[in-house]
mmCIF file of C-alpha atoms in Angstrom:
data_model
loop_
_atom_site.group_PDB
_atom_site.id
_atom_site.type_symbol
_atom_site.label_atom_id
_atom_site.label_comp_id
_atom_site.label_asym_id
_atom_site.label_seq_id
_atom_site.Cartn_x
_atom_site.Cartn_y
_atom_site.Cartn_z
ATOM 1 C CA UNK F 1 64.969 130.916 111.971
ATOM 2 C CA UNK F 2 67.709 131.190 114.590
ATOM 3 C CA UNK F 3 69.202 134.643 115.048
ATOM 4 C CA UNK F 4 72.593 133.263 114.020
ATOM 5 C CA UNK F 5 72.633 130.144 111.870
ATOM 6 C CA UNK F 6 75.070 128.633 109.383
ATOM 7 C CA UNK F 7 75.248 125.556 107.180
ATOM 8 C CA UNK F 8 78.801 124.199 106.924
ATOM 9 C CA UNK F 9 79.232 122.049 103.813
ATOM 10 C CA UNK F 10 82.130 119.679 103.282
ATOM 11 C CA UNK F 11 82.722 116.700 101.005
ATOM 12 C CA UNK F 12 85.048 113.748 101.300
ATOM 13 C CA UNK F 13 88.019 115.286 103.062
ATOM 14 C CA UNK F 14 90.844 114.095 105.234
ATOM 15 C CA UNK F 15 93.362 115.802 107.445
ATOM 16 C CA UNK F 16 93.526 119.548 107.892
ATOM 17 C CA UNK F 17 90.406 120.594 105.964
ATOM 18 C CA UNK F 18 88.173 118.288 107.976
ATOM 19 C CA UNK F 19 89.736 119.356 111.264
ATOM 20 C CA UNK F 20 89.263 122.997 110.262
ATOM 21 C CA UNK F 21 85.531 122.440 109.729
ATOM 22 C CA UNK F 22 85.331 120.632 113.071
ATOM 23 C CA UNK F 23 87.057 123.520 114.867
ATOM 24 C CA UNK F 24 84.745 126.061 113.218
ATOM 25 C CA UNK F 25 81.661 124.045 114.112
ATOM 26 C CA UNK F 26 82.757 123.665 117.729
ATOM 27 C CA UNK F 27 83.740 127.299 118.095
ATOM 28 C CA UNK F 28 80.576 128.679 116.505
ATOM 29 C CA UNK F 29 78.434 126.363 118.610
ATOM 30 C CA UNK F 30 80.183 127.696 121.730
ATOM 31 C CA UNK F 31 79.258 131.244 120.619
ATOM 32 C CA UNK F 32 75.580 130.345 120.359
ATOM 33 C CA UNK F 33 75.302 129.863 116.603
ATOM 34 C CA UNK F 34 72.984 127.202 115.299
ATOM 35 C CA UNK F 35 75.352 125.058 113.248
ATOM 36 C CA UNK F 36 74.299 122.488 110.667
ATOM 37 C CA UNK F 37 76.992 120.378 109.002
ATOM 38 C CA UNK F 38 76.205 118.820 105.602
ATOM 39 C CA UNK F 39 78.698 116.108 104.695
ATOM 40 C CA UNK F 40 79.066 112.447 103.705
ATOM 41 C CA UNK F 41 78.196 109.940 106.403
ATOM 42 C CA UNK F 42 81.794 108.696 106.619
ATOM 43 C CA UNK F 43 83.075 112.224 107.216
ATOM 44 C CA UNK F 44 80.497 112.829 109.942
ATOM 45 C CA UNK F 45 81.597 109.650 111.680
ATOM 46 C CA UNK F 46 85.305 110.349 111.256
ATOM 47 C CA UNK F 47 85.166 113.856 112.702
ATOM 48 C CA UNK F 48 82.352 113.142 115.179
ATOM 49 C CA UNK F 49 80.428 116.318 114.455
ATOM 50 C CA UNK F 50 77.421 115.039 116.393
ATOM 51 C CA UNK F 51 79.554 114.838 119.547
ATOM 52 C CA UNK F 52 79.816 118.631 119.707
ATOM 53 C CA UNK F 53 76.065 119.093 119.576
ATOM 54 C CA UNK F 54 75.629 120.387 116.034
ATOM 55 C CA UNK F 55 73.027 119.114 113.579
ATOM 56 C CA UNK F 56 74.331 116.809 110.851
ATOM 57 C CA UNK F 57 72.722 116.308 107.437
ATOM 58 C CA UNK F 58 74.034 113.486 105.260
ATOM 59 C CA UNK F 59 74.991 114.742 101.800
ATOM 60 C CA UNK F 60 77.226 112.556 99.651
ATOM 61 C CA UNK F 61 79.741 114.861 97.966
ATOM 62 C CA UNK F 62 82.381 112.698 96.335
ATOM 63 C CA UNK F 63 85.847 113.549 95.140
ATOM 64 C CA UNK F 64 84.818 113.302 91.468
ATOM 65 C CA UNK F 65 81.767 114.423 89.469
ATOM 66 C CA UNK F 66 78.864 112.004 89.429
ATOM 67 C CA UNK F 67 75.759 113.537 87.785
ATOM 68 C CA UNK F 68 73.266 111.283 89.558
ATOM 69 C CA UNK F 69 74.743 111.809 93.030
ATOM 70 C CA UNK F 70 75.451 115.499 92.409
ATOM 71 C CA UNK F 71 71.804 116.203 91.526
ATOM 72 C CA UNK F 72 70.745 114.558 94.788
ATOM 73 C CA UNK F 73 73.409 116.523 96.673
ATOM 74 C CA UNK F 74 72.165 119.830 95.248
ATOM 75 C CA UNK F 75 68.599 119.020 96.299
ATOM 76 C CA UNK F 76 69.636 118.086 99.827
ATOM 77 C CA UNK F 77 71.783 121.188 100.181
ATOM 78 C CA UNK F 78 68.876 123.350 99.032
ATOM 79 C CA UNK F 79 66.632 121.807 101.692
ATOM 80 C CA UNK F 80 69.309 122.046 104.396
ATOM 81 C CA UNK F 81 69.883 125.725 103.631
ATOM 82 C CA UNK F 82 66.184 126.535 103.893
ATOM 83 C CA UNK F 83 66.347 127.677 107.521
ATOM 84 C CA UNK F 84 69.882 129.111 107.852
ATOM 85 C CA UNK F 85 71.159 132.602 107.162
ATOM 86 C CA UNK F 86 74.469 131.766 105.477
ATOM 87 C CA UNK F 87 76.205 128.776 103.885
ATOM 88 C CA UNK F 88 79.927 128.160 104.245
ATOM 89 C CA UNK F 89 81.288 125.420 101.984
ATOM 90 C CA UNK F 90 84.768 123.944 102.245
ATOM 91 C CA UNK F 91 86.552 122.609 99.193
ATOM 92 C CA UNK F 92 85.969 123.254 95.521
ATOM 93 C CA UNK F 93 83.432 120.482 94.842
ATOM 94 C CA UNK F 94 81.412 121.304 97.938
ATOM 95 C CA UNK F 95 81.630 124.996 97.096
ATOM 96 C CA UNK F 96 80.431 124.595 93.522
ATOM 97 C CA UNK F 97 77.497 122.393 94.536
ATOM 98 C CA UNK F 98 76.511 124.809 97.305
ATOM 99 C CA UNK F 99 76.613 127.712 94.859
ATOM 100 C CA UNK F 100 74.458 125.837 92.365
ATOM 101 C CA UNK F 101 72.015 124.874 95.107
ATOM 102 C CA UNK F 102 71.419 128.097 96.994
ATOM 103 C CA UNK F 103 73.527 131.047 95.839
ATOM 104 C CA UNK F 104 70.517 132.963 94.479
ATOM 105 C CA UNK F 105 68.634 132.827 97.805
ATOM 106 C CA UNK F 106 71.186 132.371 100.612
ATOM 107 C CA UNK F 107 74.652 133.977 100.737
ATOM 108 C CA UNK F 108 77.481 131.499 100.196
ATOM 109 C CA UNK F 109 81.061 131.680 101.397
ATOM 110 C CA UNK F 110 83.540 129.137 100.030
ATOM 111 C CA UNK F 111 86.909 128.240 101.521
ATOM 112 C CA UNK F 112 89.259 126.718 98.953
ATOM 113 C CA UNK F 113 91.782 124.378 100.537
ATOM 114 C CA UNK F 114 93.578 122.893 97.519
ATOM 115 C CA UNK F 115 95.230 123.729 94.219
ATOM 116 C CA UNK F 116 94.473 122.014 90.917
ATOM 117 C CA UNK F 117 95.324 118.306 90.572
ATOM 118 C CA UNK F 118 98.176 117.290 88.303
ATOM 119 C CA UNK F 119 96.243 115.160 85.773
ATOM 120 C CA UNK F 120 94.787 116.807 82.680
ATOM 121 C CA UNK F 121 91.229 115.545 83.118
ATOM 122 C CA UNK F 122 91.222 116.470 86.774
ATOM 123 C CA UNK F 123 92.497 119.935 85.960
ATOM 124 C CA UNK F 124 89.725 120.483 83.386
ATOM 125 C CA UNK F 125 87.057 119.631 85.967
ATOM 126 C CA UNK F 126 88.858 121.768 88.552
ATOM 127 C CA UNK F 127 88.828 124.768 86.203
ATOM 128 C CA UNK F 128 85.075 124.398 85.531
ATOM 129 C CA UNK F 129 84.264 124.185 89.232
ATOM 130 C CA UNK F 130 86.569 127.087 90.028
ATOM 131 C CA UNK F 131 84.732 129.286 87.512
ATOM 132 C CA UNK F 132 81.390 128.402 89.108
ATOM 133 C CA UNK F 133 82.680 129.413 92.513
ATOM 134 C CA UNK F 134 84.396 132.560 91.199
ATOM 135 C CA UNK F 135 81.165 133.772 89.596
ATOM 136 C CA UNK F 136 78.584 132.688 92.157
ATOM 137 C CA UNK F 137 80.104 132.755 95.650
ATOM 138 C CA UNK F 138 79.474 135.855 97.748
ATOM 139 C CA UNK F 139 82.841 135.481 99.485
ATOM 140 C CA UNK F 140 85.826 133.292 98.677
ATOM 141 C CA UNK F 141 88.417 132.440 101.286
ATOM 142 C CA UNK F 142 91.686 131.103 99.871
ATOM 143 C CA UNK F 143 94.387 129.474 101.955
ATOM 144 C CA UNK F 144 97.344 130.821 99.958
ATOM 145 C CA UNK F 145 98.334 133.768 97.802
ATOM 146 C CA UNK F 146 98.634 131.672 94.636
ATOM 147 C CA UNK F 147 94.986 130.586 94.954
ATOM 148 C CA UNK F 148 94.016 134.230 95.490
ATOM 149 C CA UNK F 149 95.740 135.202 92.243
ATOM 150 C CA UNK F 150 94.088 132.408 90.247
ATOM 151 C CA UNK F 151 90.632 133.372 91.452
ATOM 152 C CA UNK F 152 91.198 137.042 90.725
ATOM 153 C CA UNK F 153 92.091 136.125 87.124
ATOM 154 C CA UNK F 154 88.728 134.345 86.865
ATOM 155 C CA UNK F 155 86.878 137.483 87.877
ATOM 156 C CA UNK F 156 86.239 136.764 91.543
ATOM 157 C CA UNK F 157 85.934 140.044 93.414
ATOM 158 C CA UNK F 158 85.264 139.113 97.038
ATOM 159 C CA UNK F 159 88.431 137.198 97.901
ATOM 160 C CA UNK F 160 89.711 137.086 101.470
ATOM 161 C CA UNK F 161 92.565 135.222 103.135
ATOM 162 C CA UNK F 162 91.312 132.126 104.921
ATOM 163 C CA UNK F 163 92.198 131.717 108.578
ATOM 164 C CA UNK F 164 92.909 128.040 109.244
ATOM 165 C CA UNK F 165 94.048 127.095 112.713
ATOM 166 C CA UNK F 166 95.219 123.906 114.325
ATOM 167 C CA UNK F 167 93.342 122.600 117.319
ATOM 168 C CA UNK F 168 94.533 123.954 120.680
ATOM 169 C CA UNK F 169 97.974 122.411 121.330
ATOM 170 C CA UNK F 170 97.922 119.206 123.359
ATOM 171 C CA UNK F 171 100.958 118.165 125.393
ATOM 172 C CA UNK F 172 102.380 114.677 124.810
ATOM 173 C CA UNK F 173 100.865 111.965 126.984
ATOM 174 C CA UNK F 174 103.931 109.723 126.833
ATOM 175 C CA UNK F 175 107.592 110.366 127.513
ATOM 176 C CA UNK F 176 109.856 111.062 124.561
ATOM 177 C CA UNK F 177 112.114 108.111 125.388
ATOM 178 C CA UNK F 178 109.168 105.707 125.508
ATOM 179 C CA UNK F 179 107.928 106.691 122.062
ATOM 180 C CA UNK F 180 111.404 106.552 120.537
ATOM 181 C CA UNK F 181 112.039 103.129 122.033
ATOM 182 C CA UNK F 182 108.770 101.881 120.580
ATOM 183 C CA UNK F 183 110.012 103.033 117.152
ATOM 184 C CA UNK F 184 113.440 101.403 117.458
ATOM 185 C CA UNK F 185 115.337 104.250 119.168
ATOM 186 C CA UNK F 186 117.168 105.671 116.128
ATOM 187 C CA UNK F 187 119.794 108.400 116.509
ATOM 188 C CA UNK F 188 117.530 110.753 114.535
ATOM 189 C CA UNK F 189 113.759 110.456 114.267
ATOM 190 C CA UNK F 190 112.046 112.289 111.401
ATOM 191 C CA UNK F 191 108.267 112.569 111.143
ATOM 192 C CA UNK F 192 105.845 113.191 108.278
ATOM 193 C CA UNK F 193 102.077 113.489 108.791
ATOM 194 C CA UNK F 194 99.505 113.463 106.025
ATOM 195 C CA UNK F 195 97.360 111.566 103.594
ATOM 196 C CA UNK F 196 99.232 109.031 101.495
ATOM 197 C CA UNK F 197 98.265 110.659 98.221
ATOM 198 C CA UNK F 198 100.138 112.108 95.211
ATOM 199 C CA UNK F 199 99.865 115.722 96.419
ATOM 200 C CA UNK F 200 102.231 114.907 99.292
ATOM 201 C CA UNK F 201 104.904 113.569 96.873
ATOM 202 C CA UNK F 202 105.865 110.768 99.231
ATOM 203 C CA UNK F 203 107.581 108.956 96.370
ATOM 204 C CA UNK F 204 109.916 111.954 96.139
ATOM 205 C CA UNK F 205 110.438 111.739 99.886
ATOM 206 C CA UNK F 206 111.355 108.056 99.620
ATOM 207 C CA UNK F 207 113.768 108.999 96.817
ATOM 208 C CA UNK F 208 115.389 111.464 99.210
ATOM 209 C CA UNK F 209 115.622 108.936 102.053
ATOM 210 C CA UNK F 210 117.343 106.541 99.663
ATOM 211 C CA UNK F 211 120.002 109.190 98.986
ATOM 212 C CA UNK F 212 120.965 109.729 102.639
ATOM 213 C CA UNK F 213 124.382 108.653 103.843
ATOM 214 C CA UNK F 214 124.306 104.972 104.888
ATOM 215 C CA UNK F 215 126.163 105.974 108.059
ATOM 216 C CA UNK F 216 123.276 108.167 109.192
ATOM 217 C CA UNK F 217 121.004 106.352 111.646
ATOM 218 C CA UNK F 218 117.800 108.161 110.690
ATOM 219 C CA UNK F 219 114.326 106.665 110.761
ATOM 220 C CA UNK F 220 111.462 108.372 108.945
ATOM 221 C CA UNK F 221 108.002 107.572 110.287
ATOM 222 C CA UNK F 222 104.920 108.544 108.283
ATOM 223 C CA UNK F 223 101.613 108.941 110.118
ATOM 224 C CA UNK F 224 98.572 108.783 107.875
ATOM 225 C CA UNK F 225 96.714 106.577 105.449
ATOM 226 C CA UNK F 226 95.522 106.841 101.876
ATOM 227 C CA UNK F 227 95.437 105.335 98.398
ATOM 228 C CA UNK F 228 99.220 105.070 98.005
ATOM 229 C CA UNK F 229 99.813 103.023 101.140
ATOM 230 C CA UNK F 230 100.367 99.659 99.441
ATOM 231 C CA UNK F 231 102.635 101.077 96.729
ATOM 232 C CA UNK F 232 104.716 102.957 99.293
ATOM 233 C CA UNK F 233 104.960 99.876 101.519
ATOM 234 C CA UNK F 234 106.182 97.833 98.545
ATOM 235 C CA UNK F 235 108.864 100.425 97.746
ATOM 236 C CA UNK F 236 110.031 100.598 101.360
ATOM 237 C CA UNK F 237 110.358 96.814 101.559
ATOM 238 C CA UNK F 238 111.941 96.357 98.117
ATOM 239 C CA UNK F 239 114.507 99.125 98.551
ATOM 240 C CA UNK F 240 115.196 98.445 102.226
ATOM 241 C CA UNK F 241 114.458 102.034 103.190
ATOM 242 C CA UNK F 242 114.636 103.088 106.825
ATOM 243 C CA UNK F 243 110.986 104.200 106.785
ATOM 244 C CA UNK F 244 107.937 103.042 108.729
ATOM 245 C CA UNK F 245 104.323 103.622 107.768
ATOM 246 C CA UNK F 246 102.392 104.092 110.993
ATOM 247 C CA UNK F 247 98.891 104.386 109.536
ATOM 248 C CA UNK F 248 96.362 106.812 110.982
ATOM 249 C CA UNK F 249 97.344 107.952 114.463
ATOM 250 C CA UNK F 250 95.596 109.895 117.182
ATOM 251 C CA UNK F 251 98.810 110.500 119.155
ATOM 252 C CA UNK F 252 100.444 113.128 116.940
ATOM 253 C CA UNK F 253 101.529 115.186 120.001
ATOM 254 C CA UNK F 254 103.445 112.127 121.269
ATOM 255 C CA UNK F 255 105.113 111.656 117.886
ATOM 256 C CA UNK F 256 106.014 115.339 117.661
ATOM 257 C CA UNK F 257 107.419 115.217 121.173
ATOM 258 C CA UNK F 258 109.682 112.338 120.140
ATOM 259 C CA UNK F 259 110.766 113.688 116.738
ATOM 260 C CA UNK F 260 114.006 115.524 116.024
ATOM 261 C CA UNK F 261 112.603 117.046 112.838
ATOM 262 C CA UNK F 262 109.568 116.958 110.583
ATOM 263 C CA UNK F 263 109.533 116.740 106.805
ATOM 264 C CA UNK F 264 106.954 117.997 104.302
ATOM 265 C CA UNK F 265 107.629 116.987 100.690
ATOM 266 C CA UNK F 266 104.251 118.213 99.393
ATOM 267 C CA UNK F 267 103.796 119.490 95.858
ATOM 268 C CA UNK F 268 101.312 122.008 97.249
ATOM 269 C CA UNK F 269 99.901 122.946 100.643
ATOM 270 C CA UNK F 270 97.510 125.570 101.897
ATOM 271 C CA UNK F 271 97.924 126.240 105.608
ATOM 272 C CA UNK F 272 98.958 122.750 106.751
ATOM 273 C CA UNK F 273 97.552 122.085 110.202
ATOM 274 C CA UNK F 274 100.117 119.443 111.075
ATOM 275 C CA UNK F 275 102.992 121.845 110.395
ATOM 276 C CA UNK F 276 101.246 124.347 112.661
ATOM 277 C CA UNK F 277 101.237 121.634 115.321
ATOM 278 C CA UNK F 278 104.947 121.054 114.723
ATOM 279 C CA UNK F 279 105.673 124.763 115.216
ATOM 280 C CA UNK F 280 103.658 124.796 118.454
ATOM 281 C CA UNK F 281 105.711 121.803 119.621
ATOM 282 C CA UNK F 282 109.017 123.453 118.682
ATOM 283 C CA UNK F 283 110.047 120.831 116.129
ATOM 284 C CA UNK F 284 112.185 122.135 113.230
ATOM 285 C CA UNK F 285 111.040 121.377 109.705
ATOM 286 C CA UNK F 286 112.379 120.586 106.278
ATOM 287 C CA UNK F 287 109.620 121.634 103.895
ATOM 288 C CA UNK F 288 108.952 122.351 100.253
ATOM 289 C CA UNK F 289 108.310 126.029 99.607
ATOM 290 C CA UNK F 290 104.836 125.638 98.120
ATOM 291 C CA UNK F 291 101.452 127.303 98.614
ATOM 292 C CA UNK F 292 101.091 128.725 102.094
ATOM 293 C CA UNK F 293 103.821 126.649 103.747
ATOM 294 C CA UNK F 294 106.297 129.509 104.193
ATOM 295 C CA UNK F 295 103.686 131.543 106.069
ATOM 296 C CA UNK F 296 103.193 128.642 108.480
ATOM 297 C CA UNK F 297 106.779 127.605 109.234
ATOM 298 C CA UNK F 298 108.486 130.993 109.028
ATOM 299 C CA UNK F 299 112.083 130.788 110.236
ATOM 300 C CA UNK F 300 111.555 127.436 111.925
ATOM 301 C CA UNK F 301 112.490 125.446 108.842
ATOM 302 C CA UNK F 302 114.754 124.764 105.914
ATOM 303 C CA UNK F 303 112.707 125.500 102.794
ATOM 304 C CA UNK F 304 113.529 123.844 99.477
ATOM 305 C CA UNK F 305 111.941 123.721 96.006
ATOM 306 C CA UNK F 306 109.297 121.092 95.323
ATOM 307 C CA UNK F 307 110.211 118.046 93.244
ATOM 308 C CA UNK F 308 113.971 118.070 93.964
ATOM 309 C CA UNK F 309 114.756 114.879 95.877
ATOM 310 C CA UNK F 310 118.495 115.635 95.964
ATOM 311 C CA UNK F 311 117.931 119.006 97.637
ATOM 312 C CA UNK F 312 115.432 117.388 99.990
ATOM 313 C CA UNK F 313 117.976 114.717 100.977
ATOM 314 C CA UNK F 314 120.664 117.344 101.536
ATOM 315 C CA UNK F 315 118.396 119.410 103.777
ATOM 316 C CA UNK F 316 117.288 116.391 105.825
ATOM 317 C CA UNK F 317 120.868 115.242 106.282
ATOM 318 C CA UNK F 318 122.072 118.723 107.185
ATOM 319 C CA UNK F 319 119.444 119.128 109.876
ATOM 320 C CA UNK F 320 119.947 115.577 111.135
ATOM 321 C CA UNK F 321 123.704 116.024 111.586
ATOM 322 C CA UNK F 322 123.800 119.592 112.902
ATOM 323 C CA UNK F 323 122.469 119.607 116.465
ATOM 324 C CA UNK F 324 123.194 123.310 116.872
ATOM 325 C CA UNK F 325 121.138 124.120 113.781
ATOM 326 C CA UNK F 326 118.288 121.908 115.029
ATOM 327 C CA UNK F 327 118.260 123.695 118.377
ATOM 328 C CA UNK F 328 118.261 127.091 116.668
ATOM 329 C CA UNK F 329 115.408 126.183 114.332
ATOM 330 C CA UNK F 330 113.494 124.578 117.205
ATOM 331 C CA UNK F 331 113.594 127.896 119.080
ATOM 332 C CA UNK F 332 112.443 129.680 115.917
ATOM 333 C CA UNK F 333 109.649 127.141 115.515
ATOM 334 C CA UNK F 334 108.368 127.798 119.038
ATOM 335 C CA UNK F 335 108.442 131.521 118.373
ATOM 336 C CA UNK F 336 106.631 131.017 115.073
ATOM 337 C CA UNK F 337 103.984 128.908 116.790
ATOM 338 C CA UNK F 338 103.085 131.833 119.012
ATOM 339 C CA UNK F 339 102.214 133.934 115.937
ATOM 340 C CA UNK F 340 99.937 131.357 114.294
ATOM 341 C CA UNK F 341 96.151 131.743 114.407
ATOM 342 C CA UNK F 342 94.141 130.073 117.139
ATOM 343 C CA UNK F 343 90.721 128.455 116.932
ATOM 344 C CA UNK F 344 89.294 131.686 118.362
ATOM 345 C CA UNK F 345 90.964 133.681 115.567
ATOM 346 C CA UNK F 346 89.526 131.372 112.892
ATOM 347 C CA UNK F 347 86.050 131.458 114.400
ATOM 348 C CA UNK F 348 86.066 135.242 114.772
ATOM 349 C CA UNK F 349 87.162 135.648 111.151
ATOM 350 C CA UNK F 350 84.403 133.334 109.925
ATOM 351 C CA UNK F 351 81.792 134.976 112.140
ATOM 352 C CA UNK F 352 82.703 138.420 110.794
ATOM 353 C CA UNK F 353 82.172 137.225 107.218
ATOM 354 C CA UNK F 354 78.873 135.542 108.079
ATOM 355 C CA UNK F 355 77.624 138.694 109.790
ATOM 356 C CA UNK F 356 78.542 140.745 106.743
ATOM 357 C CA UNK F 357 76.945 138.334 104.273
ATOM 358 C CA UNK F 358 73.694 137.743 106.107
ATOM 359 C CA UNK F 359 73.170 141.481 106.271
ATOM 360 C CA UNK F 360 73.341 141.895 102.510
ATOM 361 C CA UNK F 361 70.031 142.261 100.659
ATOM 362 C CA UNK F 362 69.543 139.519 98.060
ATOM 363 C CA UNK F 363 67.428 141.706 95.779
ATOM 364 C CA UNK F 364 69.540 142.997 92.937
ATOM 365 C CA UNK F 365 72.297 140.511 93.719
ATOM 366 C CA UNK F 366 74.610 140.043 90.775
ATOM 367 C CA UNK F 367 73.478 137.765 87.953
ATOM 368 C CA UNK F 368 74.117 134.058 88.367
#
């Protein structure tokens, strides 16, 4: 067994959670850890884990329970964990399966990246999985204070704040004017980045865009893909909204460099990586005050309650029309970006937990 070895487990993820696992894998590999990533084949291909020299084990962990596939996943996780010193799972489903597979023999840390879904059936499953993790994980890392509180109520005792960092900032590769011209050169360019899924409340964002003054030449561009793409595209076309869906993009620094402001309408967020990138780029934000968002954007934003499209429209319009306010918040955003964690911070925090866990004797470990 390698002196330092870890199995990173992740299911079907998109966006910040997947990038966080990639950054951890790359950083730990640089420090000499033997890193094994267990994930679905599509996730391995999307995040190119093999390109950074880590071992990849295919384990299909879906977004919803599937007894047949979950039994296979548990078996594969048990085998994959056979020659590592610690397991670090990301996401509730991955965490619960990892705990069921190996928690009695190998220490397990679980980072929880999301709150409960809105639907009743989804919430029931979420609660069951959360109880498994609360009772069996050796360390739980939560991305926001509200998740910490929920887990404490379930009896979890080893709860730590998760450290989630954006990738090292990349400068734009194209000039601001070129990108804006490509997008139609509006007076004000607003940007949203994220998966086109209910958690982001993009329908509420479209409601807000529809309430803006018709005299305001503002274009909202949304970078990302997901299950709501067709429905959102239909709404944009039917209502004649000044919104463009850009699909998945690998030029987020260029888009941030061209944007006058960014907008997050999410119903819940942990430590959103793309808003960290916006702070590093000095782009002011309008954001819903949910989860860990306030800790990310600090004073570089206008924060509003979730689910209030009128307030969201007012905040967007205020920031769009007030150049002095935009400049002030942009300076605050740059300052905030300097306080945010780096990849090195996230890797050091994870390594400290792994070192602690792998040194614990398993004999006499609490009942599972």
